[in-house]
Amino acid sequence: MTDIGLSSQLTAPLSPDARIPLIGFGTWQLSGDEARQAVSWALEAGYRHLDTATGYGNEDQVGAALRDSGVPRDEVFVTTKLPPDHVGRERQTLQESLDKLGVDHLDLWLIHWPPNGTAGVESWKVFVEAQKEGLVRHIGVSNYSLDQIDELTSQTGVTPAVNQIKWSPVQFDRDLLEGSRERGVVVEGYSPFRAAKLDDPVLTGLADKYGKNVPQVIVRWHLQRGVVVIPKSAKRERIESNIDVFDFELSADELTAIDNLSEA
Ligand SMILES: NC(=O)c1ccc[n+]([C@@H]2O[C@H](COP(=O)([O-])OP(=O)(O)OC[C@H]3O[C@@H](n4cnc5c(N)ncnc54)[C@H](OP(=O)(O)O)[C@@H]3O)[C@@H](O)[C@H]2O)c1
């Protein structure tokens, strides 16, 4: 069983007094009882960060699993996302998310995709207001370019705390990572396995060396690179295994070897 202390203590700073757990549980494509069951297993296994979205249609189940878990609300970092086609009804959508999740605030609310390919400045202004009112602790974006982030900053004076983007050894992009850090934006990776080449010999070699599996090597690489990782699984064994990453450490050279698998 994973050490729950370790998984919740590994965090990245979001603001001077708040942090985001580096490992979260992804819930895309989980619905109904399967979603509720998977989130329950994840909380039992030690995940303290849940990633959902209005568009996933499972906020009800995520909220139910959270409530039933007995884990105090303030120990779990909850993220949901505004779909681009809800532009203009941001506040209503936020209220629906809060109601379905059964919480009085979110830890992170993201614009899921740039609305119509724009930066979505008007939506962002609503996000800023919601944060001021305490309905959401942190606000961010997903699938944004650095230029789109800069536009939000220049138009509103508020920079997204997080950009959730596709990230795996294949997507590693040093310039994007450094550019995000310069702006104070935490990179949160999605599809860590789906987007990866799980049979790559560099990854299988490291998995063999450490007696771990390739997904565990990928999760570990994210943690050591300070990138948030949110693996999804519907299977208890995988949910537990994907967070069982605290008994080995990749060397600097091994991290670089994984970085170099990128096609960028
Ligand atoms: N912001 C966005 O636009 C966006 C887009 C995509 C995803 N996301 C978020 O990121 C999360 C993760 O991304 P994802 O769901 O696309 O993909 P993922 O977590 O990279 O991979 C999930 C897939 O890998 C399988 N899997 C999980 N653990 C495994 C293991 N140890 N060994 C082998 N296979 C394993 C899962 O199958 P089983 O379930 O059968 O185990 C599932 O098919 C999502 O759930 C969602 O929360 C956000």
mmCIF file of C-alpha atoms and ligand atoms in Angstrom:
data_model
loop_
_atom_site.group_PDB
_atom_site.id
_atom_site.type_symbol
_atom_site.label_atom_id
_atom_site.label_comp_id
_atom_site.label_asym_id
_atom_site.label_seq_id
_atom_site.Cartn_x
_atom_site.Cartn_y
_atom_site.Cartn_z
ATOM 1 C CA MET A 1 0.000 0.000 0.000
ATOM 2 C CA THR A 2 1.249 3.437 -0.902
ATOM 3 C CA ASP A 3 2.348 5.787 1.845
ATOM 4 C CA ILE A 4 -0.491 8.325 1.825
ATOM 5 C CA GLY A 5 1.725 10.890 3.513
ATOM 6 C CA LEU A 6 4.192 10.781 0.641
ATOM 7 C CA SER A 7 1.615 11.115 -2.106
ATOM 8 C CA SER A 8 -0.089 14.105 -0.509
ATOM 9 C CA GLN A 9 3.133 15.835 0.476
ATOM 10 C CA LEU A 10 4.630 15.849 -3.004
ATOM 11 C CA THR A 11 3.308 19.118 -4.287
ATOM 12 C CA ALA A 12 4.055 22.098 -6.502
ATOM 13 C CA PRO A 13 3.488 25.660 -5.295
ATOM 14 C CA LEU A 14 0.437 27.446 -6.721
ATOM 15 C CA SER A 15 0.735 30.595 -4.653
ATOM 16 C CA PRO A 16 2.786 31.588 -1.593
ATOM 17 C CA ASP A 17 0.382 29.714 0.684
ATOM 18 C CA ALA A 18 -1.092 26.937 -1.473
ATOM 19 C CA ARG A 19 0.165 23.854 -3.251
ATOM 20 C CA ILE A 20 -1.147 21.281 -5.714
ATOM 21 C CA PRO A 21 -0.438 17.560 -5.151
ATOM 22 C CA LEU A 22 1.794 16.354 -7.982
ATOM 23 C CA ILE A 23 -0.198 13.134 -8.384
ATOM 24 C CA GLY A 24 -3.902 13.278 -9.104
ATOM 25 C CA PHE A 25 -6.495 10.800 -10.306
ATOM 26 C CA GLY A 26 -7.853 11.326 -13.826
ATOM 27 C CA THR A 27 -11.500 10.512 -14.434
ATOM 28 C CA TRP A 28 -12.107 11.036 -18.153
ATOM 29 C CA GLN A 29 -14.162 8.169 -19.638
ATOM 30 C CA LEU A 30 -15.271 6.960 -16.215
ATOM 31 C CA SER A 31 -19.006 7.143 -15.672
ATOM 32 C CA GLY A 32 -21.749 5.807 -13.433
ATOM 33 C CA ASP A 33 -20.867 3.202 -10.825
ATOM 34 C CA GLU A 34 -17.518 2.578 -12.443
ATOM 35 C CA ALA A 35 -16.534 6.213 -11.831
ATOM 36 C CA ARG A 36 -17.709 6.129 -8.234
ATOM 37 C CA GLN A 37 -15.907 2.873 -7.569
ATOM 38 C CA ALA A 38 -12.678 3.988 -9.235
ATOM 39 C CA VAL A 39 -12.572 7.268 -7.306
ATOM 40 C CA SER A 40 -13.244 5.383 -4.052
ATOM 41 C CA TRP A 41 -10.328 3.062 -4.773
ATOM 42 C CA ALA A 42 -8.140 6.025 -5.673
ATOM 43 C CA LEU A 43 -8.857 7.796 -2.384
ATOM 44 C CA GLU A 44 -8.224 4.548 -0.520
ATOM 45 C CA ALA A 45 -4.944 4.083 -2.362
ATOM 46 C CA GLY A 46 -3.764 7.528 -1.281
ATOM 47 C CA TYR A 47 -4.640 9.913 -4.127
ATOM 48 C CA ARG A 48 -5.550 13.300 -2.691
ATOM 49 C CA HIS A 49 -6.235 15.116 -5.943
ATOM 50 C CA LEU A 50 -9.154 14.408 -8.288
ATOM 51 C CA ASP A 51 -9.457 15.672 -11.857
ATOM 52 C CA THR A 52 -12.882 15.875 -13.433
ATOM 53 C CA ALA A 53 -14.676 18.180 -15.888
ATOM 54 C CA THR A 54 -18.204 19.253 -16.688
ATOM 55 C CA GLY A 55 -17.656 17.506 -20.000
ATOM 56 C CA TYR A 56 -16.891 14.147 -18.383
ATOM 57 C CA GLY A 57 -20.435 13.894 -17.036
ATOM 58 C CA ASN A 58 -19.226 12.257 -13.822
ATOM 59 C CA GLU A 59 -19.055 15.075 -11.273
ATOM 60 C CA ASP A 60 -21.966 13.474 -9.375
ATOM 61 C CA GLN A 61 -20.093 10.209 -8.975
ATOM 62 C CA VAL A 62 -16.790 11.876 -8.139
ATOM 63 C CA GLY A 63 -18.553 13.923 -5.451
ATOM 64 C CA ALA A 64 -20.349 10.877 -4.042
ATOM 65 C CA ALA A 65 -17.112 8.909 -3.808
ATOM 66 C CA LEU A 66 -15.421 11.836 -2.096
ATOM 67 C CA ARG A 67 -18.204 12.174 0.471
ATOM 68 C CA ASP A 68 -18.402 8.432 1.111
ATOM 69 C CA SER A 69 -14.649 8.091 1.511
ATOM 70 C CA GLY A 70 -14.591 9.805 4.872
ATOM 71 C CA VAL A 71 -11.491 11.705 3.778
ATOM 72 C CA PRO A 72 -11.906 15.303 4.962
ATOM 73 C CA ARG A 73 -12.785 17.667 2.125
ATOM 74 C CA ASP A 74 -9.836 19.927 2.884
ATOM 75 C CA GLU A 75 -7.405 17.059 2.338
ATOM 76 C CA VAL A 76 -8.477 16.515 -1.272
ATOM 77 C CA PHE A 77 -7.634 18.849 -4.143
ATOM 78 C CA VAL A 78 -10.632 18.942 -6.494
ATOM 79 C CA THR A 79 -10.410 20.209 -10.081
ATOM 80 C CA THR A 80 -13.141 20.601 -12.660
ATOM 81 C CA LYS A 81 -13.305 22.385 -16.007
ATOM 82 C CA LEU A 82 -15.526 24.713 -17.999
ATOM 83 C CA PRO A 83 -16.336 23.349 -21.467
ATOM 84 C CA PRO A 84 -15.698 25.852 -24.273
ATOM 85 C CA ASP A 85 -19.327 25.674 -25.411
ATOM 86 C CA HIS A 86 -20.425 26.955 -21.979
ATOM 87 C CA VAL A 87 -18.865 30.353 -22.620
ATOM 88 C CA GLY A 88 -21.384 32.978 -21.545
ATOM 89 C CA ARG A 89 -22.817 30.716 -18.838
ATOM 90 C CA GLU A 90 -19.714 30.354 -16.716
ATOM 91 C CA ARG A 91 -21.331 31.112 -13.362
ATOM 92 C CA GLN A 92 -24.242 28.786 -13.960
ATOM 93 C CA THR A 93 -21.830 26.042 -14.985
ATOM 94 C CA LEU A 94 -19.702 26.613 -11.896
ATOM 95 C CA GLN A 95 -22.750 26.373 -9.658
ATOM 96 C CA GLU A 96 -23.782 23.131 -11.366
ATOM 97 C CA SER A 97 -20.296 21.709 -10.811
ATOM 98 C CA LEU A 98 -20.329 22.680 -7.130
ATOM 99 C CA ASP A 99 -23.787 21.158 -6.693
ATOM 100 C CA LYS A 100 -22.905 17.908 -8.452
ATOM 101 C CA LEU A 101 -19.619 17.553 -6.618
ATOM 102 C CA GLY A 102 -21.367 18.462 -3.357
ATOM 103 C CA VAL A 103 -18.690 20.958 -2.351
ATOM 104 C CA ASP A 104 -18.804 24.656 -1.511
ATOM 105 C CA HIS A 105 -15.624 25.504 -3.380
ATOM 106 C CA LEU A 106 -13.289 24.043 -5.977
ATOM 107 C CA ASP A 107 -9.541 23.895 -5.528
ATOM 108 C CA LEU A 108 -8.990 24.487 -9.226
ATOM 109 C CA TRP A 109 -11.286 25.540 -12.054
ATOM 110 C CA LEU A 110 -9.921 25.346 -15.589
ATOM 111 C CA ILE A 111 -11.061 26.616 -18.974
ATOM 112 C CA HIS A 112 -11.027 23.210 -20.666
ATOM 113 C CA TRP A 113 -10.047 24.392 -24.160
ATOM 114 C CA PRO A 114 -9.438 27.858 -25.626
ATOM 115 C CA PRO A 115 -12.979 28.917 -26.623
ATOM 116 C CA ASN A 116 -13.176 29.010 -30.424
ATOM 117 C CA GLY A 117 -9.394 29.026 -30.436
ATOM 118 C CA THR A 118 -9.271 32.388 -28.616
ATOM 119 C CA ALA A 119 -7.777 33.087 -25.202
ATOM 120 C CA GLY A 120 -11.297 33.501 -23.763
ATOM 121 C CA VAL A 121 -10.671 36.780 -21.972
ATOM 122 C CA GLU A 122 -14.336 37.320 -21.071
ATOM 123 C CA SER A 123 -14.567 33.864 -19.490
ATOM 124 C CA TRP A 124 -11.326 34.489 -17.656
ATOM 125 C CA LYS A 125 -12.782 37.652 -16.092
ATOM 126 C CA VAL A 126 -15.590 35.524 -14.660
ATOM 127 C CA PHE A 127 -13.005 33.060 -13.325
ATOM 128 C CA VAL A 128 -11.160 35.909 -11.615
ATOM 129 C CA GLU A 129 -14.401 37.072 -9.971
ATOM 130 C CA ALA A 130 -15.268 33.551 -8.819
ATOM 131 C CA GLN A 131 -11.851 33.279 -7.227
ATOM 132 C CA LYS A 132 -12.283 36.612 -5.458
ATOM 133 C CA GLU A 133 -15.580 35.346 -4.055
ATOM 134 C CA GLY A 134 -13.912 32.205 -2.714
ATOM 135 C CA LEU A 135 -15.895 29.781 -4.867
ATOM 136 C CA VAL A 136 -12.664 28.537 -6.426
ATOM 137 C CA ARG A 137 -9.266 28.623 -4.725
ATOM 138 C CA HIS A 138 -7.233 28.626 -7.936
ATOM 139 C CA ILE A 139 -7.962 29.251 -11.581
ATOM 140 C CA GLY A 140 -6.212 27.976 -14.655
ATOM 141 C CA VAL A 141 -6.491 26.819 -18.221
ATOM 142 C CA SER A 142 -6.059 23.697 -20.292
ATOM 143 C CA ASN A 143 -4.722 23.170 -23.795
ATOM 144 C CA TYR A 144 -3.432 26.772 -23.939
ATOM 145 C CA SER A 145 -0.348 28.097 -25.720
ATOM 146 C CA LEU A 146 2.006 30.468 -23.915
ATOM 147 C CA ASP A 147 0.756 33.268 -26.202
ATOM 148 C CA GLN A 148 -2.835 32.649 -25.118
ATOM 149 C CA ILE A 149 -1.738 32.662 -21.468
ATOM 150 C CA ASP A 150 0.093 35.948 -22.028
ATOM 151 C CA GLU A 151 -3.049 37.434 -23.516
ATOM 152 C CA LEU A 152 -5.045 36.575 -20.397
ATOM 153 C CA THR A 153 -2.349 38.142 -18.239
ATOM 154 C CA SER A 154 -2.092 41.326 -20.271
ATOM 155 C CA GLN A 155 -5.882 41.764 -20.497
ATOM 156 C CA THR A 156 -6.732 41.028 -16.865
ATOM 157 C CA GLY A 157 -3.529 41.201 -14.820
ATOM 158 C CA VAL A 158 -4.168 37.636 -13.623
ATOM 159 C CA THR A 159 -2.040 34.727 -14.874
ATOM 160 C CA PRO A 160 -3.467 31.187 -14.846
ATOM 161 C CA ALA A 161 -1.982 29.164 -11.974
ATOM 162 C CA VAL A 162 -1.994 25.968 -14.058
ATOM 163 C CA ASN A 163 -1.995 24.896 -17.692
ATOM 164 C CA GLN A 164 -3.216 21.310 -18.109
ATOM 165 C CA ILE A 165 -1.778 19.925 -21.346
ATOM 166 C CA LYS A 166 -1.017 16.615 -22.995
ATOM 167 C CA TRP A 167 2.291 15.468 -21.544
ATOM 168 C CA SER A 168 4.255 12.231 -21.680
ATOM 169 C CA PRO A 169 7.793 11.271 -22.659
ATOM 170 C CA VAL A 170 6.673 11.801 -26.276
ATOM 171 C CA GLN A 171 5.421 15.347 -25.582
ATOM 172 C CA PHE A 172 8.292 16.595 -23.407
ATOM 173 C CA ASP A 173 8.968 20.212 -24.414
ATOM 174 C CA ARG A 174 11.710 21.952 -22.464
ATOM 175 C CA ASP A 175 10.919 25.418 -23.866
ATOM 176 C CA LEU A 176 7.255 25.135 -22.914
ATOM 177 C CA LEU A 177 8.167 23.910 -19.433
ATOM 178 C CA GLU A 178 10.663 26.726 -18.884
ATOM 179 C CA GLY A 179 8.343 29.341 -20.408
ATOM 180 C CA SER A 180 5.555 28.178 -18.097
ATOM 181 C CA ARG A 181 7.819 28.333 -15.054
ATOM 182 C CA GLU A 182 9.027 31.836 -15.963
ATOM 183 C CA ARG A 183 5.389 32.912 -15.932
ATOM 184 C CA GLY A 184 4.626 31.116 -12.660
ATOM 185 C CA VAL A 185 2.355 28.605 -14.420
ATOM 186 C CA VAL A 186 2.376 25.009 -13.127
ATOM 187 C CA VAL A 187 2.361 22.446 -15.945
ATOM 188 C CA GLU A 188 -0.157 19.674 -15.319
ATOM 189 C CA GLY A 189 0.207 16.780 -17.739
ATOM 190 C CA TYR A 190 -2.666 14.702 -19.043
ATOM 191 C CA SER A 191 -2.732 11.338 -20.842
ATOM 192 C CA PRO A 192 0.635 10.264 -19.369
ATOM 193 C CA PHE A 193 0.200 6.683 -20.672
ATOM 194 C CA ARG A 194 -2.230 7.096 -23.536
ATOM 195 C CA ALA A 195 0.108 9.566 -25.214
ATOM 196 C CA ALA A 196 3.269 7.557 -24.489
ATOM 197 C CA LYS A 197 5.009 4.673 -26.236
ATOM 198 C CA LEU A 198 4.818 2.130 -23.454
ATOM 199 C CA ASP A 199 7.098 -0.367 -25.210
ATOM 200 C CA ASP A 200 9.923 2.086 -25.759
ATOM 201 C CA PRO A 201 13.172 0.294 -24.817
ATOM 202 C CA VAL A 202 14.402 3.234 -22.706
ATOM 203 C CA LEU A 203 11.252 2.957 -20.567
ATOM 204 C CA THR A 204 11.179 -0.834 -20.417
ATOM 205 C CA GLY A 205 14.897 -0.853 -19.559
ATOM 206 C CA LEU A 206 14.352 1.505 -16.612
ATOM 207 C CA ALA A 207 11.317 -0.454 -15.478
ATOM 208 C CA ASP A 208 13.414 -3.652 -15.448
ATOM 209 C CA LYS A 209 16.284 -1.932 -13.658
ATOM 210 C CA TYR A 210 14.098 -0.720 -10.800
ATOM 211 C CA GLY A 211 11.684 -3.666 -10.658
ATOM 212 C CA LYS A 212 8.782 -1.338 -11.572
ATOM 213 C CA ASN A 213 6.453 -1.173 -14.583
ATOM 214 C CA VAL A 214 6.578 1.398 -17.410
ATOM 215 C CA PRO A 215 3.602 3.465 -16.147
ATOM 216 C CA GLN A 216 5.344 3.777 -12.770
ATOM 217 C CA VAL A 217 8.528 4.986 -14.487
ATOM 218 C CA ILE A 218 6.481 7.578 -16.389
ATOM 219 C CA VAL A 219 4.744 8.803 -13.224
ATOM 220 C CA ARG A 220 8.086 9.001 -11.422
ATOM 221 C CA TRP A 221 9.594 11.023 -14.302
ATOM 222 C CA HIS A 222 6.749 13.554 -14.006
ATOM 223 C CA LEU A 223 7.272 13.899 -10.258
ATOM 224 C CA GLN A 224 11.010 14.420 -10.549
ATOM 225 C CA ARG A 225 10.473 16.970 -13.333
ATOM 226 C CA GLY A 226 7.896 18.805 -11.161
ATOM 227 C CA VAL A 227 5.064 18.190 -13.611
ATOM 228 C CA VAL A 228 1.652 17.285 -12.183
ATOM 229 C CA VAL A 229 0.471 13.854 -13.397
ATOM 230 C CA ILE A 230 -3.136 12.605 -13.355
ATOM 231 C CA PRO A 231 -3.268 8.960 -14.489
ATOM 232 C CA LYS A 232 -6.667 7.355 -14.992
ATOM 233 C CA SER A 233 -7.611 3.723 -14.549
ATOM 234 C CA ALA A 234 -10.827 1.879 -13.901
ATOM 235 C CA LYS A 235 -8.933 -1.069 -12.416
ATOM 236 C CA ARG A 236 -8.074 -1.209 -8.726
ATOM 237 C CA GLU A 237 -4.739 -2.914 -9.238
ATOM 238 C CA ARG A 238 -3.594 -0.259 -11.717
ATOM 239 C CA ILE A 239 -4.970 2.604 -9.602
ATOM 240 C CA GLU A 240 -2.814 1.340 -6.738
ATOM 241 C CA SER A 241 0.205 0.560 -8.871
ATOM 242 C CA ASN A 242 0.225 3.943 -10.632
ATOM 243 C CA ILE A 243 0.789 5.729 -7.320
ATOM 244 C CA ASP A 244 3.262 3.186 -5.943
ATOM 245 C CA VAL A 245 6.246 5.238 -7.052
ATOM 246 C CA PHE A 246 7.958 6.289 -3.847
ATOM 247 C CA ASP A 247 10.503 3.488 -3.516
ATOM 248 C CA PHE A 248 12.814 4.370 -6.403
ATOM 249 C CA GLU A 249 14.466 7.428 -7.882
ATOM 250 C CA LEU A 250 15.555 8.068 -11.459
ATOM 251 C CA SER A 251 19.032 9.540 -11.893
ATOM 252 C CA ALA A 252 19.638 12.843 -13.678
ATOM 253 C CA ASP A 253 20.891 10.964 -16.747
ATOM 254 C CA GLU A 254 17.829 8.718 -16.761
ATOM 255 C CA LEU A 255 15.505 11.717 -16.574
ATOM 256 C CA THR A 256 17.311 13.236 -19.550
ATOM 257 C CA ALA A 257 17.073 9.957 -21.470
ATOM 258 C CA ILE A 258 13.283 10.063 -20.994
ATOM 259 C CA ASP A 259 13.140 13.755 -21.964
ATOM 260 C CA ASN A 260 14.952 12.821 -25.161
ATOM 261 C CA LEU A 261 12.166 10.437 -26.230
ATOM 262 C CA SER A 262 10.206 13.518 -27.163
ATOM 263 C CA GLU A 263 9.357 14.082 -30.800
ATOM 264 C CA ALA A 264 9.590 17.871 -30.341
HETATM 265 N N1 LIG B 1 -7.659 18.751 -20.223
HETATM 266 C C1 LIG B 1 -7.883 17.895 -21.200
HETATM 267 O O1 LIG B 1 -8.199 18.266 -22.338
HETATM 268 C C2 LIG B 1 -7.723 16.429 -20.929
HETATM 269 C C3 LIG B 1 -7.681 15.519 -22.002
HETATM 270 C C4 LIG B 1 -7.504 14.164 -21.708
HETATM 271 C C5 LIG B 1 -7.368 13.756 -20.384
HETATM 272 N N2 LIG B 1 -7.440 14.659 -19.356
HETATM 273 C C6 LIG B 1 -7.331 14.241 -17.922
HETATM 274 O O2 LIG B 1 -6.149 13.470 -17.786
HETATM 275 C C7 LIG B 1 -6.486 12.193 -17.249
HETATM 276 C C8 LIG B 1 -5.518 11.128 -17.728
HETATM 277 O O3 LIG B 1 -5.507 11.046 -19.140
HETATM 278 P P1 LIG B 1 -6.192 9.857 -19.954
HETATM 279 O O4 LIG B 1 -7.342 9.352 -19.219
HETATM 280 O O5 LIG B 1 -6.385 10.393 -21.328
HETATM 281 O O6 LIG B 1 -5.057 8.778 -20.136
HETATM 282 P P2 LIG B 1 -3.996 7.998 -19.238
HETATM 283 O O7 LIG B 1 -4.225 8.248 -17.791
HETATM 284 O O8 LIG B 1 -2.682 8.313 -19.833
HETATM 285 O O9 LIG B 1 -4.289 6.514 -19.612
HETATM 286 C C9 LIG B 1 -5.479 5.898 -19.334
HETATM 287 C C10 LIG B 1 -5.462 4.600 -20.112
HETATM 288 O O10 LIG B 1 -4.342 3.815 -19.691
HETATM 289 C C11 LIG B 1 -4.818 2.601 -19.091
HETATM 290 N N3 LIG B 1 -3.962 2.368 -17.914
HETATM 291 C C12 LIG B 1 -4.008 3.018 -16.729
HETATM 292 N N4 LIG B 1 -3.062 2.544 -15.894
HETATM 293 C C13 LIG B 1 -2.405 1.569 -16.576
HETATM 294 C C14 LIG B 1 -1.334 0.706 -16.241
HETATM 295 N N5 LIG B 1 -0.726 0.763 -15.046
HETATM 296 N N6 LIG B 1 -0.920 -0.168 -17.186
HETATM 297 C C15 LIG B 1 -1.503 -0.207 -18.397
HETATM 298 N N7 LIG B 1 -2.527 0.576 -18.779
HETATM 299 C C16 LIG B 1 -2.976 1.466 -17.865
HETATM 300 C C17 LIG B 1 -6.260 2.832 -18.764
HETATM 301 O O11 LIG B 1 -6.998 1.643 -18.882
HETATM 302 P P3 LIG B 1 -7.892 1.076 -17.651
HETATM 303 O O12 LIG B 1 -8.815 2.170 -17.214
HETATM 304 O O13 LIG B 1 -8.584 -0.090 -18.284
HETATM 305 O O14 LIG B 1 -6.910 0.692 -16.591
HETATM 306 C C18 LIG B 1 -6.693 3.805 -19.862
HETATM 307 O O15 LIG B 1 -6.964 3.098 -21.059
HETATM 308 C C19 LIG B 1 -7.923 12.001 -17.737
HETATM 309 O O16 LIG B 1 -8.583 10.936 -17.092
HETATM 310 C C20 LIG B 1 -8.489 13.367 -17.475
HETATM 311 O O17 LIG B 1 -8.769 13.536 -16.093
HETATM 312 C C21 LIG B 1 -7.601 15.995 -19.622
#
